[in-house]
CSV table of C-alpha atoms and ligand atoms in Angstrom, one decimal:
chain,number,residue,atom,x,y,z
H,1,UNK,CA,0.0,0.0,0.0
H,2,UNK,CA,1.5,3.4,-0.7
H,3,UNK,CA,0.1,6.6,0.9
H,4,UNK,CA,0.1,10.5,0.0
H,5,UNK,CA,0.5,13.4,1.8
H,6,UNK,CA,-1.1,15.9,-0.6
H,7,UNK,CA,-1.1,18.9,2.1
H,8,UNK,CA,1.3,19.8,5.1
H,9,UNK,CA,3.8,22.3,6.2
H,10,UNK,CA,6.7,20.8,7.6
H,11,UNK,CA,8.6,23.9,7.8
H,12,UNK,CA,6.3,25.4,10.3
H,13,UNK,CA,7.1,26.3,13.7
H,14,UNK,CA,5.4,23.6,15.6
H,15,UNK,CA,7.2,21.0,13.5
H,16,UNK,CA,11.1,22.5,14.7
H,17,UNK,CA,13.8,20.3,14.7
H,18,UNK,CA,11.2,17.1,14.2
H,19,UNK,CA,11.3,17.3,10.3
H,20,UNK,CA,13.4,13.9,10.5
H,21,UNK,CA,11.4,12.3,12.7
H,22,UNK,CA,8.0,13.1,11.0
H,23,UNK,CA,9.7,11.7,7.2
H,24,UNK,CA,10.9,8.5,9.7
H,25,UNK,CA,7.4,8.3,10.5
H,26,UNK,CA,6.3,8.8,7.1
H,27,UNK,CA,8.7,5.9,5.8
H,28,UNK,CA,7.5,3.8,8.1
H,29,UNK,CA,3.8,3.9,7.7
H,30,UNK,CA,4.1,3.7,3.5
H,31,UNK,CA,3.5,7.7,3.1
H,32,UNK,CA,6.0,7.5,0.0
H,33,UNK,CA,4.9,11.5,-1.1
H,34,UNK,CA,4.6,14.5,1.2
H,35,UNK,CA,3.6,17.9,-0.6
H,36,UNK,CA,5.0,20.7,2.2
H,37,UNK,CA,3.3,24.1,1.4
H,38,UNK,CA,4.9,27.3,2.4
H,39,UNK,CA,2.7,30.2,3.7
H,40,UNK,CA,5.5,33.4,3.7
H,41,UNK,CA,9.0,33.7,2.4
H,42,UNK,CA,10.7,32.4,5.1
H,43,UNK,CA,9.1,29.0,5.0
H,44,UNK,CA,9.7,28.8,1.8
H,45,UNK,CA,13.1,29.1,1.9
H,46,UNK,CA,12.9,26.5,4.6
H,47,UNK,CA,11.0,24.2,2.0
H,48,UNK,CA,13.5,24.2,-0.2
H,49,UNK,CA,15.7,23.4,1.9
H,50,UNK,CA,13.9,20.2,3.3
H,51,UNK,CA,13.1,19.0,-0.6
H,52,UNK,CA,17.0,19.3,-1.2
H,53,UNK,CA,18.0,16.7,1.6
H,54,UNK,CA,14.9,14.8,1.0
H,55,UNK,CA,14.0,14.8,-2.4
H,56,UNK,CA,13.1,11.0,-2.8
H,57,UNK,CA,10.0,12.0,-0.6
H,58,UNK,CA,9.6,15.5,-0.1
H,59,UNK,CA,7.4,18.3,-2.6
H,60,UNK,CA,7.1,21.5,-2.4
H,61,UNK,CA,4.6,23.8,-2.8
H,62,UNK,CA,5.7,27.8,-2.5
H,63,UNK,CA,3.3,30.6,-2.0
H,64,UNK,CA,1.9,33.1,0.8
H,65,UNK,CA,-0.8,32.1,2.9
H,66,UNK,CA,-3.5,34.9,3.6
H,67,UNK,CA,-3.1,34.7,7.2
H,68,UNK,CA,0.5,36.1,6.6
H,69,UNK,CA,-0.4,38.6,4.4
H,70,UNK,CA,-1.3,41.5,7.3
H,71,UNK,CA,2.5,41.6,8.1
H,72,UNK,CA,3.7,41.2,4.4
H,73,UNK,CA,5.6,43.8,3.1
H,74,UNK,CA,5.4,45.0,-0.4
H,75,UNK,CA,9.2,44.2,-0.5
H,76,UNK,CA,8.4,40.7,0.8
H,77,UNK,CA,5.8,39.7,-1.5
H,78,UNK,CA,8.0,40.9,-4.6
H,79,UNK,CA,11.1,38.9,-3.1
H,80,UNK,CA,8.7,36.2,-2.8
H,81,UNK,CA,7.8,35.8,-6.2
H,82,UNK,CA,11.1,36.5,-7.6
H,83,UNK,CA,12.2,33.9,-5.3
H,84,UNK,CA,9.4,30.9,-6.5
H,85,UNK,CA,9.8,32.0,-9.8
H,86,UNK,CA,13.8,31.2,-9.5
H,87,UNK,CA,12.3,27.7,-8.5
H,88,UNK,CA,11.1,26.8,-11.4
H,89,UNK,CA,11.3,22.9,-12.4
H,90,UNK,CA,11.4,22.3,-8.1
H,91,UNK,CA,8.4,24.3,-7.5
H,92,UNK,CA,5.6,21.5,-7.9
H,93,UNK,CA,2.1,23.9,-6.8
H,94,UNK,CA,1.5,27.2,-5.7
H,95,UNK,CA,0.2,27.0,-2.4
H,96,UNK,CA,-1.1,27.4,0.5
H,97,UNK,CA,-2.8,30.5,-1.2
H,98,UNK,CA,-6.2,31.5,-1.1
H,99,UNK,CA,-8.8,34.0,0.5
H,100,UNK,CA,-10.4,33.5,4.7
H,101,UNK,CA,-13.2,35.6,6.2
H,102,UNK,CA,-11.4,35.1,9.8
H,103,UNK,CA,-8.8,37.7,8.5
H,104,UNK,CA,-11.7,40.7,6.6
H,105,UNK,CA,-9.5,43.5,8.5
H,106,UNK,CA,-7.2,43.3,5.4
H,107,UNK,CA,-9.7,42.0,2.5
H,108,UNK,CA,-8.3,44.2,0.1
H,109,UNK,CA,-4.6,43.1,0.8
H,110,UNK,CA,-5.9,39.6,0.9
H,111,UNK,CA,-8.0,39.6,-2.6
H,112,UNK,CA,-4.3,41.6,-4.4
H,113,UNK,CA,-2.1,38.8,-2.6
H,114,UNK,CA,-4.4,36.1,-4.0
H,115,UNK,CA,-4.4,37.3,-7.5
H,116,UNK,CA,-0.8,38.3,-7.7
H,117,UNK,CA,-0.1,34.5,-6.6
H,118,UNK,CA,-2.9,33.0,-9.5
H,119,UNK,CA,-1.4,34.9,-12.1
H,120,UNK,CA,2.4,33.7,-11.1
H,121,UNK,CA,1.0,29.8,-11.5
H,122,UNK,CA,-0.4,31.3,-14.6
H,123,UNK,CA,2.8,32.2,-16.3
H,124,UNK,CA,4.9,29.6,-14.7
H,125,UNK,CA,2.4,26.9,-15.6
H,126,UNK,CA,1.6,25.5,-12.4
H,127,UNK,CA,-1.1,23.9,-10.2
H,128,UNK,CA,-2.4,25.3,-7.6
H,129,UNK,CA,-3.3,25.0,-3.6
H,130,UNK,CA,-6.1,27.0,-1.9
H,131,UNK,CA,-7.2,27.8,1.2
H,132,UNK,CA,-10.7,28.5,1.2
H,133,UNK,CA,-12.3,29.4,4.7
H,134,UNK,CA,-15.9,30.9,4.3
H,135,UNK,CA,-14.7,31.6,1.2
H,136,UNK,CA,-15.5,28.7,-1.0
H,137,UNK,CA,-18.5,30.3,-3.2
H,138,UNK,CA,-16.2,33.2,-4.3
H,139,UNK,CA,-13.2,31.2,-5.1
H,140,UNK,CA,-14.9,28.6,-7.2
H,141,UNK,CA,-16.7,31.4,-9.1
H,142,UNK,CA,-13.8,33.4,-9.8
H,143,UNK,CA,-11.0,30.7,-11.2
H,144,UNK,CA,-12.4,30.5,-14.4
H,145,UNK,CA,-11.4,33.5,-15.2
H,146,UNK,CA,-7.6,32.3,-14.9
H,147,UNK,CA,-5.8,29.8,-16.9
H,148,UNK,CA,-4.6,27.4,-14.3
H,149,UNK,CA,-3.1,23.8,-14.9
H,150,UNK,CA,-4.8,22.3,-12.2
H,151,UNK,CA,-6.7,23.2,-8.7
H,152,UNK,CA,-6.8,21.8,-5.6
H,153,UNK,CA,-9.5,23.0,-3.0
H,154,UNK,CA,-7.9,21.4,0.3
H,155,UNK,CA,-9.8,20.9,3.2
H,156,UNK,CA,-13.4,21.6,1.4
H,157,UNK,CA,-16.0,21.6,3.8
H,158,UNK,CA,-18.9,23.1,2.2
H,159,UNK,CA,-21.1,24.1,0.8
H,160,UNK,CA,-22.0,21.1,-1.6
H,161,UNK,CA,-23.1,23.7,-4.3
H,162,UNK,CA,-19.5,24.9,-4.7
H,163,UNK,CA,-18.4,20.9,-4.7
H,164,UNK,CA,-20.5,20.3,-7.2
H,165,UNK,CA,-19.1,23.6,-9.7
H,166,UNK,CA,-15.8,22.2,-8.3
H,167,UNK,CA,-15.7,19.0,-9.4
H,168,UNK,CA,-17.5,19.8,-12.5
H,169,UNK,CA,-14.7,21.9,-13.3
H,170,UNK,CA,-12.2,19.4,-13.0
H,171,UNK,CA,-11.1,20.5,-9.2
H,172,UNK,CA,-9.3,18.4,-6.6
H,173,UNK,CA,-10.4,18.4,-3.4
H,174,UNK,CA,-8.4,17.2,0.0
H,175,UNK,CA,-9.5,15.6,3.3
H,176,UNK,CA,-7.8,15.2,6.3
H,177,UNK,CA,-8.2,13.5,9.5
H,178,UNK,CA,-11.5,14.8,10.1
H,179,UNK,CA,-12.7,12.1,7.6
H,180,UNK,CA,-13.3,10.0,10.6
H,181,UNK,CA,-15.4,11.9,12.8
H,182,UNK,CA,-16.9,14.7,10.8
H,183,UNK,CA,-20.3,14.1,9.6
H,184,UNK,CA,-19.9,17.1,7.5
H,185,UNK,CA,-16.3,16.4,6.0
H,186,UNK,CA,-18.0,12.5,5.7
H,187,UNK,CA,-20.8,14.2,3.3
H,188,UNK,CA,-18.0,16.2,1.3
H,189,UNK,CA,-16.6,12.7,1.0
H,190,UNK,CA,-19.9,10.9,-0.2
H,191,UNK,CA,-20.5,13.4,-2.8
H,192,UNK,CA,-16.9,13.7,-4.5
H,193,UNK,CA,-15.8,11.0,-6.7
H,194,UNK,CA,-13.2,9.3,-5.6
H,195,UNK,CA,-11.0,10.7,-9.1
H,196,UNK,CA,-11.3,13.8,-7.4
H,197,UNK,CA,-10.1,13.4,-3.6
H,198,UNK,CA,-6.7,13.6,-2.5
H,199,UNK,CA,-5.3,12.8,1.2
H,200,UNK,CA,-3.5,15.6,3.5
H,201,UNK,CA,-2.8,16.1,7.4
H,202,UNK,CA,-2.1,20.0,7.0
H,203,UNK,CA,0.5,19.3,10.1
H,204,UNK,CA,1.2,20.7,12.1
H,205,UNK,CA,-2.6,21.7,12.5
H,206,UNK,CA,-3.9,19.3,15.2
H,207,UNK,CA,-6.9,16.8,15.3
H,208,UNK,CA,-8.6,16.8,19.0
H,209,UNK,CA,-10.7,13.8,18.7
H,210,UNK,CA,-9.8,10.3,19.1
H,211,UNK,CA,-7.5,8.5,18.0
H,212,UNK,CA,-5.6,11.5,17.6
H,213,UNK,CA,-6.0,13.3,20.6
H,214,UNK,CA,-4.5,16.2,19.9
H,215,UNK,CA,-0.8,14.4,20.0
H,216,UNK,CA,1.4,16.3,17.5
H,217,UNK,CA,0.2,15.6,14.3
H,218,UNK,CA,2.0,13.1,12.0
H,219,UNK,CA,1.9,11.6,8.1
H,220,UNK,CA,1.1,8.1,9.6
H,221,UNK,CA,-2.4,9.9,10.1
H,222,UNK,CA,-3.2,9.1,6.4
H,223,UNK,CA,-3.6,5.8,7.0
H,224,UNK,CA,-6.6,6.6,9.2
H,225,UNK,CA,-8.1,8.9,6.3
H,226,UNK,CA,-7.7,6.5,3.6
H,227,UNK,CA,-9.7,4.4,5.8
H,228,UNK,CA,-12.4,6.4,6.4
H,229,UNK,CA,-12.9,7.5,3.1
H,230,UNK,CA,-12.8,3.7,2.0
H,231,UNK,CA,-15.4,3.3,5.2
H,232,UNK,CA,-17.6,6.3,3.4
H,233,UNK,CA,-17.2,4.7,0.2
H,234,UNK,CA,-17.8,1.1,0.8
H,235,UNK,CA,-14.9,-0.3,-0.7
H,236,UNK,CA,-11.1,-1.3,-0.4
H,237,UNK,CA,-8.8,0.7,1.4
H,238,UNK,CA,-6.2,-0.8,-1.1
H,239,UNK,CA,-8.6,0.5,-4.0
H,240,UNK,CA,-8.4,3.9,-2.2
H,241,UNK,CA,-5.2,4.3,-1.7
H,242,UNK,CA,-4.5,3.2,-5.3
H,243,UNK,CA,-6.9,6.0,-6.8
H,244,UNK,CA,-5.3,8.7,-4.5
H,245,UNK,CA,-2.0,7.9,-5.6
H,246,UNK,CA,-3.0,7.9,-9.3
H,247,UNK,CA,-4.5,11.1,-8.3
H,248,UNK,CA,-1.2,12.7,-7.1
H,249,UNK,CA,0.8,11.5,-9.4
H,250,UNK,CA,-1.3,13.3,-12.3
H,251,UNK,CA,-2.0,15.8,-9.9
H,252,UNK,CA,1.2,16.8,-9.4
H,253,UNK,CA,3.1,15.5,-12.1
H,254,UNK,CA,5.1,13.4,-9.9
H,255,UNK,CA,5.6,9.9,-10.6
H,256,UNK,CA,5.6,8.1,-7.0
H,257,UNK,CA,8.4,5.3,-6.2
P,1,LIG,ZN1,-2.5,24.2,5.2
């Protein structure tokens, strides 16, 4: 069986000085693909760093998150995509980029962030990662107006409406751990085809219920999703977990060892 970790940022804070044991943990539960996103400049030259001494399983993604972007500088968002663009042929996905209602202080900011970064994986020819909080309705309506490669909407959660536009369009979505106890995220799952659904953590964010209790989280975790979504499906977990990898792999362009 060989696992995918579609969404996670192992250059973040919480994850200090544990990269190695989180790729251990990776290699030792079949996770044989990790996408790590950036969300500022700094963790993405932190990203690259990790993909350099771990190329056989780390992917990046490089982009600015819009929780950063109220203390982004207008020197730090131009060094940021003179940096990604310097990346090119490493660079797999823009991301984690998108739009959240949690941060409206700085809509403005947010919306000109989130179309500066659409229009760089526009001209560098790239798929890309969103973050869509309260936000999912806009987002869906307004990527057709961009010529993206591909698009991944990661941890949809509603509405069904948008998943429906979504996946009609040709969209990716990704699910997490909350595959196992949300009845919401379990209804997201029913109503995507399986062609469609790709497996993240997004670690270091953590997962309160059981079994993961709100221990640090880790890319053994997909094992639990691929389950669940197997559960929600009513088939193999090995068919799962073949499908997903198929997925990344055209995804991302990334052919998986
Ligand atoms: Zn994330």
């Amino acid at each position: 069986m060989k696992y995918v970790d579609a969404h996670l940022h192992l250059a973040d804070a919480e994850y200090k000085g544990q990269a190695g044991i989180m790729l251990e943990d990776a290699k030792s539960s079949d996770v044989v693909a990790l996408v790590s996103n950036a969300t500022d400049y700094a963790t993405c030259l932190e990203n690259l760093k990790l993909r350099r001494d771990n190329s056989a399983l780390v992917y990046i993604a490089l982009g600015i998150h819009p929780w950063n972007v109220n203390v982004l500088t207008e020197n730090e968002l131009e060094e940021t995509i003179t940096f990604i663009q310097s990346q090119k042929g490493t660079v797999r996905a823009i991301g984690e980029i998108g739009l959240d209602y949690k941060y409206e202080t700085v809509w403005e900011k947010q919306m000109a962030v989130f179309e500066r970064m659409l229009h760089l994986a526009e001209t560098m020819d790239l798929p890309v990662i969103i973050h869509s909080r309260g936000t999912t309705d806009q987002i869906v309506d307004m990527l057709p107006s961009y010529r993206l490669k591909r698009i991944l909407l990661h941890w949809f959660s509603h509405p069904l409406s948008a998943l429906a536009k979504a996946i009609d369009n040709g969209y990716f979505i990704t699910e997490g751990p909350p595959a196992t106890y949300s009845q919401g995220i379990r209804e997201v799952i029913a109503n995507a085809p399986l062609t469609n659904l790709l497996t993240e953590t997004d670690g270091p964010v953590k997962y309160f219920k059981k079994p993961f209790s709100a221990q640090l989280t880790k890319p053994s975790f997909i094992r639990n999703v691929v389950e669940a979504i197997a559960e929600i499906k009513k088939t193999q977990t090995e068919e799962v977990a073949q499908q997903i990898a198929t997925n990344f792999e055209s995804f991302f362009n990334i052919k998986i060892s």
